[in-house]
mmCIF file of C-alpha atoms in Angstrom:
data_model
loop_
_atom_site.group_PDB
_atom_site.id
_atom_site.type_symbol
_atom_site.label_atom_id
_atom_site.label_comp_id
_atom_site.label_asym_id
_atom_site.label_seq_id
_atom_site.Cartn_x
_atom_site.Cartn_y
_atom_site.Cartn_z
ATOM 1 C CA ASP A 62 69.687 78.272 113.093
ATOM 2 C CA VAL A 63 68.850 81.739 111.690
ATOM 3 C CA LYS A 64 70.241 82.400 108.319
ATOM 4 C CA VAL A 65 70.425 85.810 106.680
ATOM 5 C CA THR A 66 71.862 85.767 103.172
ATOM 6 C CA GLN A 67 72.862 88.569 100.891
ATOM 7 C CA SER A 68 72.938 88.291 97.150
ATOM 8 C CA SER A 69 76.577 89.314 96.541
ATOM 9 C CA ARG A 70 79.727 89.436 98.668
ATOM 10 C CA TYR A 71 81.446 91.857 96.334
ATOM 11 C CA LEU A 72 80.009 94.295 93.784
ATOM 12 C CA VAL A 73 81.669 96.805 91.517
ATOM 13 C CA LYS A 74 79.428 99.398 89.865
ATOM 14 C CA ARG A 75 79.879 102.637 87.959
ATOM 15 C CA THR A 76 78.764 106.030 89.004
ATOM 16 C CA GLY A 77 75.190 106.660 88.032
ATOM 17 C CA GLU A 78 74.183 103.003 87.804
ATOM 18 C CA LYS A 79 71.155 101.705 89.605
ATOM 19 C CA VAL A 80 72.172 99.077 92.146
ATOM 20 C CA PHE A 81 70.076 96.431 93.894
ATOM 21 C CA LEU A 82 71.189 94.695 97.011
ATOM 22 C CA GLU A 83 69.112 91.731 98.083
ATOM 23 C CA CYS A 84 68.692 90.235 101.542
ATOM 24 C CA VAL A 85 66.754 87.070 102.442
ATOM 25 C CA GLN A 86 66.107 85.640 105.900
ATOM 26 C CA ASP A 87 64.696 82.175 106.545
ATOM 27 C CA MET A 88 63.224 82.618 110.097
ATOM 28 C CA ASP A 89 59.957 84.442 109.395
ATOM 29 C CA HIS A 90 61.218 87.565 111.107
ATOM 30 C CA GLU A 91 58.991 90.639 111.056
ATOM 31 C CA ASN A 92 61.815 93.225 111.237
ATOM 32 C CA MET A 93 64.553 93.704 108.786
ATOM 33 C CA PHE A 94 67.319 96.361 108.567
ATOM 34 C CA TRP A 95 69.896 97.787 106.177
ATOM 35 C CA TYR A 96 73.129 99.286 107.562
ATOM 36 C CA ARG A 97 76.269 100.495 106.045
ATOM 37 C CA GLN A 98 79.552 99.873 107.819
ATOM 38 C CA ASP A 99 82.496 102.266 107.423
ATOM 39 C CA PRO A 100 85.802 102.268 109.349
ATOM 40 C CA GLY A 101 85.622 104.339 112.511
ATOM 41 C CA LEU A 102 81.931 105.029 112.034
ATOM 42 C CA GLY A 103 80.582 101.675 112.989
ATOM 43 C CA LEU A 104 77.237 100.678 111.574
ATOM 44 C CA ARG A 105 74.686 103.294 110.521
ATOM 45 C CA LEU A 106 71.110 102.512 109.859
ATOM 46 C CA ILE A 107 69.840 103.295 106.392
ATOM 47 C CA TYR A 108 66.294 101.913 106.415
ATOM 48 C CA PHE A 109 64.309 99.369 108.282
ATOM 49 C CA SER A 110 61.014 97.501 107.807
ATOM 50 C CA TYR A 111 58.706 96.039 110.384
ATOM 51 C CA ASP A 112 56.275 94.386 108.025
ATOM 52 C CA VAL A 113 55.659 93.658 104.395
ATOM 53 C CA LYS A 114 55.379 96.901 102.399
ATOM 54 C CA MET A 115 56.187 98.906 105.487
ATOM 55 C CA LYS A 116 59.467 100.879 105.732
ATOM 56 C CA GLU A 117 60.965 103.561 107.901
ATOM 57 C CA LYS A 118 63.913 105.806 107.387
ATOM 58 C CA GLY A 119 66.987 105.282 109.484
ATOM 59 C CA ASP A 120 69.691 107.755 110.224
ATOM 60 C CA ILE A 121 71.194 108.055 106.697
ATOM 61 C CA PRO A 122 68.442 107.332 104.101
ATOM 62 C CA GLU A 123 69.537 109.919 101.533
ATOM 63 C CA GLY A 124 70.417 108.318 98.160
ATOM 64 C CA TYR A 125 68.770 104.991 99.089
ATOM 65 C CA SER A 126 65.388 103.374 98.807
ATOM 66 C CA VAL A 127 64.062 100.004 99.905
ATOM 67 C CA SER A 128 61.429 97.456 98.918
ATOM 68 C CA ARG A 129 59.781 94.690 100.957
ATOM 69 C CA GLU A 130 57.253 92.802 98.869
ATOM 70 C CA LYS A 131 57.599 89.537 100.750
ATOM 71 C CA LYS A 132 58.276 88.927 104.385
ATOM 72 C CA GLU A 133 61.552 87.130 103.833
ATOM 73 C CA ARG A 134 63.085 89.588 101.357
ATOM 74 C CA PHE A 135 64.302 93.109 101.897
ATOM 75 C CA SER A 136 65.986 94.988 99.059
ATOM 76 C CA LEU A 137 68.163 98.074 99.166
ATOM 77 C CA ILE A 138 68.220 100.255 96.040
ATOM 78 C CA LEU A 139 70.777 102.842 95.069
ATOM 79 C CA GLU A 140 68.912 104.831 92.423
ATOM 80 C CA SER A 141 72.089 106.444 91.015
ATOM 81 C CA ALA A 142 75.198 105.158 92.645
ATOM 82 C CA SER A 143 77.886 107.621 93.710
ATOM 83 C CA THR A 144 81.428 107.117 94.863
ATOM 84 C CA ASN A 145 80.549 108.122 98.444
ATOM 85 C CA GLN A 146 78.287 105.020 98.580
ATOM 86 C CA THR A 147 81.293 102.825 98.395
ATOM 87 C CA SER A 148 80.959 100.838 101.620
ATOM 88 C CA MET A 149 80.121 97.505 103.305
ATOM 89 C CA TYR A 150 76.369 96.998 103.441
ATOM 90 C CA LEU A 151 74.913 94.730 106.072
ATOM 91 C CA CYS A 152 71.439 93.318 106.326
ATOM 92 C CA ALA A 153 69.929 92.162 109.635
ATOM 93 C CA SER A 154 66.646 90.711 110.861
ATOM 94 C CA THR A 155 64.983 90.183 114.208
ATOM 95 C CA SER A 156 61.781 88.520 115.298
ATOM 96 C CA GLY A 157 60.671 90.616 118.172
ATOM 97 C CA GLY A 158 61.044 93.850 120.056
ATOM 98 C CA PRO A 159 64.131 96.012 120.482
ATOM 99 C CA ASP A 160 65.645 93.814 123.181
ATOM 100 C CA TYR A 161 65.835 90.931 120.772
ATOM 101 C CA GLU A 162 69.077 89.940 119.030
ATOM 102 C CA GLN A 163 69.565 91.124 115.485
ATOM 103 C CA TYR A 164 70.904 88.461 113.090
ATOM 104 C CA PHE A 165 73.291 89.744 110.431
ATOM 105 C CA GLY A 166 74.137 88.668 106.976
ATOM 106 C CA PRO A 167 77.669 88.344 105.692
ATOM 107 C CA GLY A 168 77.677 91.781 104.046
ATOM 108 C CA THR A 169 78.113 93.058 100.512
ATOM 109 C CA ARG A 170 81.198 95.130 99.814
ATOM 110 C CA LEU A 171 80.144 97.622 97.145
ATOM 111 C CA THR A 172 82.641 99.674 95.255
ATOM 112 C CA VAL A 173 81.409 102.520 93.035
ATOM 113 C CA THR A 174 83.949 103.740 90.486
ATOM 114 C CA ALA B 4 69.138 111.649 118.729
ATOM 115 C CA GLN B 5 71.222 109.189 120.743
ATOM 116 C CA SER B 6 74.888 108.679 120.079
ATOM 117 C CA VAL B 7 77.325 105.957 121.195
ATOM 118 C CA SER B 8 80.965 106.515 121.774
ATOM 119 C CA GLN B 9 83.677 103.841 121.956
ATOM 120 C CA HIS B 10 86.835 105.368 123.299
ATOM 121 C CA ASN B 11 89.417 103.120 121.755
ATOM 122 C CA HIS B 12 89.607 102.510 118.054
ATOM 123 C CA HIS B 13 92.446 100.023 118.265
ATOM 124 C CA VAL B 14 93.682 97.902 121.135
ATOM 125 C CA ILE B 15 96.688 95.585 121.012
ATOM 126 C CA LEU B 16 97.429 93.219 123.862
ATOM 127 C CA SER B 17 99.074 89.900 124.656
ATOM 128 C CA GLU B 18 97.360 86.645 125.487
ATOM 129 C CA ALA B 19 96.274 86.323 129.151
ATOM 130 C CA ALA B 20 96.106 90.120 129.456
ATOM 131 C CA SER B 21 92.856 91.690 130.714
ATOM 132 C CA LEU B 22 90.642 93.627 128.357
ATOM 133 C CA GLU B 23 88.268 96.428 128.996
ATOM 134 C CA LEU B 24 86.514 98.310 126.193
ATOM 135 C CA GLY B 25 84.687 101.505 127.016
ATOM 136 C CA CYS B 26 81.231 102.461 125.747
ATOM 137 C CA ASN B 27 79.242 105.586 126.573
ATOM 138 C CA TYR B 28 75.934 106.683 125.211
ATOM 139 C CA SER B 29 74.036 109.912 125.246
ATOM 140 C CA TYR B 30 70.425 109.092 125.824
ATOM 141 C CA GLY B 31 68.691 109.947 129.111
ATOM 142 C CA GLY B 32 65.759 107.544 128.957
ATOM 143 C CA THR B 33 65.413 103.796 129.260
ATOM 144 C CA VAL B 34 67.789 101.845 127.071
ATOM 145 C CA ASN B 35 68.624 98.315 125.930
ATOM 146 C CA LEU B 36 72.366 97.768 125.569
ATOM 147 C CA PHE B 37 74.324 95.303 123.426
ATOM 148 C CA TRP B 38 77.840 94.261 122.519
ATOM 149 C CA TYR B 39 78.312 92.693 119.155
ATOM 150 C CA VAL B 40 81.505 91.108 117.850
ATOM 151 C CA GLN B 41 82.795 90.531 114.291
ATOM 152 C CA TYR B 42 85.540 87.961 114.001
ATOM 153 C CA PRO B 43 87.685 88.143 110.874
ATOM 154 C CA GLY B 44 85.700 86.955 107.885
ATOM 155 C CA GLN B 45 82.603 86.243 109.919
ATOM 156 C CA HIS B 46 79.129 87.734 110.459
ATOM 157 C CA LEU B 47 78.479 90.220 113.200
ATOM 158 C CA GLN B 48 77.127 88.294 116.165
ATOM 159 C CA LEU B 49 75.738 89.115 119.583
ATOM 160 C CA LEU B 50 78.192 88.873 122.524
ATOM 161 C CA LEU B 51 75.816 89.970 125.305
ATOM 162 C CA LYS B 52 72.921 92.248 126.056
ATOM 163 C CA TYR B 53 71.310 94.131 128.883
ATOM 164 C CA PHE B 54 67.685 95.170 129.097
ATOM 165 C CA SER B 55 66.790 94.976 132.798
ATOM 166 C CA GLY B 56 67.785 93.411 136.118
ATOM 167 C CA ASP B 57 71.339 92.744 137.285
ATOM 168 C CA PRO B 58 73.542 95.441 135.744
ATOM 169 C CA LEU B 59 76.436 92.986 135.429
ATOM 170 C CA VAL B 60 75.788 90.862 132.415
ATOM 171 C CA LYS B 61 77.626 87.726 131.312
ATOM 172 C CA GLY B 62 77.930 86.765 127.725
ATOM 173 C CA ILE B 63 79.579 84.166 125.584
ATOM 174 C CA LYS B 64 83.251 83.274 125.601
ATOM 175 C CA GLY B 65 83.929 84.646 129.069
ATOM 176 C CA PHE B 66 82.961 88.261 128.314
ATOM 177 C CA GLU B 67 80.917 90.412 130.729
ATOM 178 C CA ALA B 68 79.694 93.959 130.753
ATOM 179 C CA GLU B 69 78.578 96.319 133.469
ATOM 180 C CA PHE B 70 75.786 98.879 133.032
ATOM 181 C CA ILE B 71 76.414 101.977 135.105
ATOM 182 C CA LYS B 72 73.319 104.154 134.602
ATOM 183 C CA SER B 73 74.788 107.193 136.400
ATOM 184 C CA LYS B 74 77.694 107.215 133.968
ATOM 185 C CA PHE B 75 75.719 106.239 130.861
ATOM 186 C CA SER B 76 78.296 103.482 130.367
ATOM 187 C CA PHE B 77 78.285 99.839 129.319
ATOM 188 C CA ASN B 78 81.943 98.682 129.386
ATOM 189 C CA LEU B 79 82.981 95.276 128.207
ATOM 190 C CA ARG B 80 85.516 93.154 130.061
ATOM 191 C CA LYS B 81 87.327 89.926 129.854
ATOM 192 C CA PRO B 82 89.850 88.939 132.552
ATOM 193 C CA SER B 83 92.168 86.914 130.287
ATOM 194 C CA VAL B 84 92.077 87.156 126.558
ATOM 195 C CA GLN B 85 92.989 84.566 123.973
ATOM 196 C CA TRP B 86 94.392 84.882 120.464
ATOM 197 C CA SER B 87 90.877 83.878 119.232
ATOM 198 C CA ASP B 88 89.479 87.095 120.691
ATOM 199 C CA THR B 89 90.996 89.069 117.895
ATOM 200 C CA ALA B 90 87.980 90.827 116.380
ATOM 201 C CA GLU B 91 86.135 94.088 116.082
ATOM 202 C CA TYR B 92 83.777 94.882 118.906
ATOM 203 C CA PHE B 93 80.688 97.141 118.599
ATOM 204 C CA CYS B 94 78.647 98.628 121.384
ATOM 205 C CA ALA B 95 74.997 99.311 120.403
ATOM 206 C CA VAL B 96 72.153 101.098 122.171
ATOM 207 C CA ASN B 97 68.437 100.963 121.684
ATOM 208 C CA ALA B 98 66.467 103.781 123.202
ATOM 209 C CA ARG B 99 63.152 102.139 124.028
ATOM 210 C CA ALA B 100 61.250 105.162 122.795
ATOM 211 C CA ALA B 101 62.844 104.674 119.369
ATOM 212 C CA GLY B 102 61.259 101.264 118.729
ATOM 213 C CA ASN B 103 63.534 98.681 117.067
ATOM 214 C CA LYS B 104 66.301 101.109 116.015
ATOM 215 C CA LEU B 105 69.851 100.369 117.188
ATOM 216 C CA THR B 106 72.605 103.014 117.296
ATOM 217 C CA PHE B 107 76.120 101.572 117.010
ATOM 218 C CA GLY B 108 79.394 102.936 118.255
ATOM 219 C CA GLY B 109 82.358 103.250 115.890
ATOM 220 C CA GLY B 110 83.828 99.898 116.847
ATOM 221 C CA THR B 111 87.099 98.804 118.512
ATOM 222 C CA ARG B 112 89.549 96.646 116.693
ATOM 223 C CA VAL B 113 91.264 94.262 119.181
ATOM 224 C CA LEU B 114 94.434 92.441 118.209
ATOM 225 C CA VAL B 115 95.620 89.770 120.632
ATOM 226 C CA LYS B 116 99.214 88.741 120.103
ATOM 227 C CA PRO B 117 100.000 85.049 120.704
#
Protein backbone atom coordinates (compact mmCIF):
# COMPACT_ATOMS: atom_id res chain seq x y z
CA ASP A 1 0.00 0.00 0.00
CA VAL A 2 1.51 3.30 -1.12
CA LYS A 3 2.06 5.80 1.59
CA VAL A 4 2.78 9.49 1.11
CA THR A 5 3.36 11.40 4.30
CA GLN A 6 3.70 15.11 4.92
CA SER A 7 5.58 16.54 7.88
CA SER A 8 2.75 18.66 9.32
CA ARG A 9 -1.04 18.71 9.04
CA TYR A 10 -1.29 22.31 10.24
CA LEU A 11 1.29 25.07 10.23
CA VAL A 12 1.09 28.74 11.22
CA LYS A 13 3.90 31.05 10.14
CA ARG A 14 4.53 34.77 10.09
CA THR A 15 5.01 36.89 7.00
CA GLY A 16 8.63 36.84 5.89
CA GLU A 17 9.53 33.54 7.55
CA LYS A 18 11.22 30.77 5.62
CA VAL A 19 8.96 27.70 5.54
CA PHE A 20 9.84 24.10 4.77
CA LEU A 21 7.20 21.53 3.86
CA GLU A 22 8.43 17.95 3.72
CA CYS A 23 7.01 15.02 1.81
CA VAL A 24 8.11 11.39 1.97
CA GLN A 25 6.90 8.44 -0.09
CA ASP A 26 7.70 4.82 0.61
CA MET A 27 7.18 3.20 -2.81
CA ASP A 28 10.36 4.13 -4.66
CA HIS A 29 8.44 6.42 -7.02
CA GLU A 30 10.45 8.43 -9.51
CA ASN A 31 8.00 11.30 -9.85
CA MET A 32 6.91 13.63 -7.08
CA PHE A 33 4.70 16.72 -7.17
CA TRP A 34 3.72 19.70 -5.06
CA TYR A 35 0.28 21.28 -5.48
CA ARG A 36 -1.65 23.93 -3.69
CA GLN A 37 -5.40 23.51 -3.25
CA ASP A 38 -7.66 26.55 -2.97
CA PRO A 39 -11.47 26.63 -2.95
CA GLY A 40 -12.90 26.97 -6.44
CA LEU A 41 -9.47 26.71 -8.06
CA GLY A 42 -8.87 23.02 -7.56
CA LEU A 43 -5.27 21.86 -7.43
CA ARG A 44 -2.55 23.87 -9.10
CA LEU A 45 0.89 22.43 -9.75
CA ILE A 46 3.76 24.32 -8.14
CA TYR A 47 6.77 22.12 -8.95
CA PHE A 48 7.49 18.53 -9.81
CA SER A 49 10.51 16.28 -9.88
CA TYR A 50 11.13 13.22 -12.05
CA ASP A 51 14.41 12.17 -10.45
CA VAL A 52 16.78 13.01 -7.64
CA LYS A 53 18.11 16.55 -8.00
CA MET A 54 15.84 17.12 -11.01
CA LYS A 55 13.00 19.61 -10.85
CA GLU A 56 10.63 21.36 -13.19
CA LYS A 57 8.39 24.35 -12.71
CA GLY A 58 4.69 23.80 -12.68
CA ASP A 59 2.01 26.37 -13.35
CA ILE A 60 2.55 28.60 -10.30
CA PRO A 61 6.21 28.37 -9.17
CA GLU A 62 6.65 32.01 -8.16
CA GLY A 63 7.58 32.40 -4.50
CA TYR A 64 8.45 28.70 -4.11
CA SER A 65 11.47 26.48 -4.55
CA VAL A 66 11.99 22.75 -4.11
CA SER A 67 14.66 20.28 -3.16
CA ARG A 68 15.02 16.59 -3.91
CA GLU A 69 18.23 15.20 -2.48
CA LYS A 70 16.88 11.66 -1.96
CA LYS A 71 14.43 9.73 -4.07
CA GLU A 72 11.86 9.33 -1.31
CA ARG A 73 11.84 12.95 -0.12
CA PHE A 74 10.62 16.10 -1.85
CA SER A 75 10.68 19.42 -0.01
CA LEU A 76 8.80 22.60 -0.81
CA ILE A 77 10.37 25.83 0.39
CA LEU A 78 8.75 29.21 0.80
CA GLU A 79 11.73 31.54 0.93
CA SER A 80 9.77 34.44 2.44
CA ALA A 81 6.21 33.51 3.29
CA SER A 82 3.43 35.89 2.34
CA THR A 83 -0.25 35.95 3.27
CA ASN A 84 -1.27 34.96 -0.26
CA GLN A 85 0.53 31.67 0.27
CA THR A 86 -2.00 30.67 2.91
CA SER A 87 -3.38 27.46 1.42
CA MET A 88 -3.59 23.68 1.58
CA TYR A 89 -0.45 22.09 0.16
CA LEU A 90 -0.62 18.57 -1.26
CA CYS A 91 2.24 16.30 -2.18
CA ALA A 92 1.83 13.43 -4.64
CA SER A 93 3.95 10.72 -6.18
CA THR A 94 3.70 8.30 -9.08
CA SER A 95 5.84 5.50 -10.39
CA GLY A 96 5.33 5.70 -14.09
CA GLY A 97 4.12 7.73 -16.98
CA PRO A 98 1.33 10.27 -17.15
CA ASP A 99 -1.40 7.63 -17.31
CA TYR A 100 -0.41 6.29 -13.90
CA GLU A 101 -2.34 7.17 -10.77
CA GLN A 102 -0.88 9.87 -8.54
CA TYR A 103 -0.89 9.04 -4.83
CA PHE A 104 -1.54 11.97 -2.55
CA GLY A 105 -0.49 12.82 0.97
CA PRO A 106 -2.91 14.14 3.60
CA GLY A 107 -2.00 17.77 2.98
CA THR A 108 -0.54 20.58 5.06
CA ARG A 109 -2.79 23.51 5.84
CA LEU A 110 -0.49 26.50 6.01
CA THR A 111 -1.62 29.81 7.45
CA VAL A 112 0.62 32.84 7.03
CA THR A 113 -0.25 35.74 9.33
CA ALA B 1 -1.81 25.74 -21.95
CA GLN B 2 -4.64 23.36 -21.22
CA SER B 3 -7.47 24.22 -18.88
CA VAL B 4 -10.18 22.14 -17.24
CA SER B 5 -13.67 23.38 -16.38
CA GLN B 6 -16.08 21.79 -13.97
CA HIS B 7 -19.45 23.39 -14.43
CA ASN B 8 -20.95 22.90 -11.01
CA HIS B 9 -19.21 24.08 -7.87
CA HIS B 10 -21.80 22.65 -5.50
CA VAL B 11 -24.36 19.90 -5.97
CA ILE B 12 -26.93 18.85 -3.38
CA LEU B 13 -29.07 15.80 -3.91
CA SER B 14 -30.93 13.10 -2.05
CA GLU B 15 -29.96 9.47 -1.68
CA ALA B 16 -30.90 7.29 -4.67
CA ALA B 17 -30.84 10.29 -7.02
CA SER B 18 -28.68 10.13 -10.12
CA LEU B 19 -25.52 12.19 -10.32
CA GLU B 20 -23.78 13.68 -13.32
CA LEU B 21 -20.80 16.02 -13.01
CA GLY B 22 -19.57 17.87 -16.06
CA CYS B 23 -15.95 18.24 -17.08
CA ASN B 24 -14.61 19.96 -20.18
CA TYR B 25 -11.02 20.56 -21.18
CA SER B 26 -9.38 22.80 -23.70
CA TYR B 27 -6.56 20.81 -25.28
CA GLY B 28 -6.75 19.55 -28.85
CA GLY B 29 -4.17 16.79 -28.70
CA THR B 30 -4.15 13.34 -27.13
CA VAL B 31 -5.09 13.31 -23.48
CA ASN B 32 -5.30 11.09 -20.44
CA LEU B 33 -8.32 11.84 -18.25
CA PHE B 34 -8.95 11.27 -14.56
CA TRP B 35 -11.53 11.76 -11.87
CA TYR B 36 -10.24 12.04 -8.31
CA VAL B 37 -12.34 12.17 -5.16
CA GLN B 38 -11.66 13.63 -1.73
CA TYR B 39 -13.92 12.33 1.02
CA PRO B 40 -14.16 14.49 4.15
CA GLY B 41 -10.95 14.24 6.13
CA GLN B 42 -9.32 11.84 3.68
CA HIS B 43 -6.61 11.92 1.02
CA LEU B 44 -7.38 12.63 -2.59
CA GLN B 45 -7.77 9.28 -4.35
CA LEU B 46 -8.33 8.05 -7.88
CA LEU B 47 -11.92 7.25 -8.86
CA LEU B 48 -11.31 6.28 -12.48
CA LYS B 49 -9.17 7.08 -15.49
CA TYR B 50 -9.20 6.94 -19.27
CA PHE B 51 -6.17 6.76 -21.53
CA SER B 52 -7.29 4.66 -24.51
CA GLY B 53 -9.88 2.17 -25.72
CA ASP B 54 -13.53 2.09 -24.70
CA PRO B 55 -14.60 5.69 -24.03
CA LEU B 56 -16.99 4.51 -21.28
CA VAL B 57 -14.88 3.88 -18.21
CA LYS B 58 -16.01 2.22 -15.02
CA GLY B 59 -14.42 3.09 -11.71
CA ILE B 60 -14.78 2.27 -8.05
CA LYS B 61 -17.99 2.55 -6.02
CA GLY B 62 -20.30 2.36 -9.04
CA PHE B 63 -19.00 5.46 -10.79
CA GLU B 64 -18.49 5.68 -14.54
CA ALA B 65 -17.36 8.37 -16.96
CA GLU B 66 -17.70 8.85 -20.67
CA PHE B 67 -15.05 10.43 -22.87
CA ILE B 68 -16.58 12.32 -25.80
CA LYS B 69 -13.67 13.51 -27.87
CA SER B 70 -15.74 15.75 -30.15
CA LYS B 71 -17.06 17.64 -27.13
CA PHE B 72 -13.77 17.67 -25.18
CA SER B 73 -15.75 16.26 -22.28
CA PHE B 74 -15.31 13.59 -19.61
CA ASN B 75 -18.47 13.61 -17.51
CA LEU B 76 -18.80 11.55 -14.35
CA ARG B 77 -22.00 9.64 -13.56
CA LYS B 78 -23.52 7.48 -10.91
CA PRO B 79 -27.08 6.16 -11.31
CA SER B 80 -27.97 6.10 -7.61
CA VAL B 81 -25.95 7.96 -5.01
CA GLN B 82 -25.50 7.13 -1.36
CA TRP B 83 -24.86 9.36 1.63
CA SER B 84 -21.25 8.08 1.60
CA ASP B 85 -20.71 9.71 -1.82
CA THR B 86 -20.59 13.09 -0.11
CA ALA B 87 -17.19 14.39 -1.19
CA GLU B 88 -15.37 16.80 -3.46
CA TYR B 89 -14.77 15.54 -6.99
CA PHE B 90 -11.96 16.74 -9.25
CA CYS B 91 -11.55 16.20 -12.96
CA ALA B 92 -7.93 16.17 -14.19
CA VAL B 93 -6.36 16.10 -17.61
CA ASN B 94 -2.91 15.14 -18.78
CA ALA B 95 -1.90 16.32 -22.20
CA ARG B 96 0.48 13.63 -23.36
CA ALA B 97 2.80 16.21 -24.86
CA ALA B 98 3.12 17.76 -21.38
CA GLY B 99 4.79 14.71 -19.82
CA ASN B 100 3.59 13.90 -16.31
CA LYS B 101 1.80 17.18 -15.61
CA LEU B 102 -1.84 17.04 -14.56
CA THR B 103 -4.20 20.00 -14.84
CA PHE B 104 -7.11 19.90 -12.40
CA GLY B 105 -10.53 21.45 -12.59
CA GLY B 106 -11.86 23.62 -9.78
CA GLY B 107 -13.69 20.76 -8.10
CA THR B 108 -17.35 20.04 -7.37
CA ARG B 109 -18.58 19.62 -3.82
CA VAL B 110 -21.33 17.02 -3.67
CA LEU B 111 -23.59 16.75 -0.65
CA VAL B 112 -25.91 13.76 -0.50
CA LYS B 113 -28.75 14.17 1.96
CA PRO B 114 -29.82 10.99 3.77
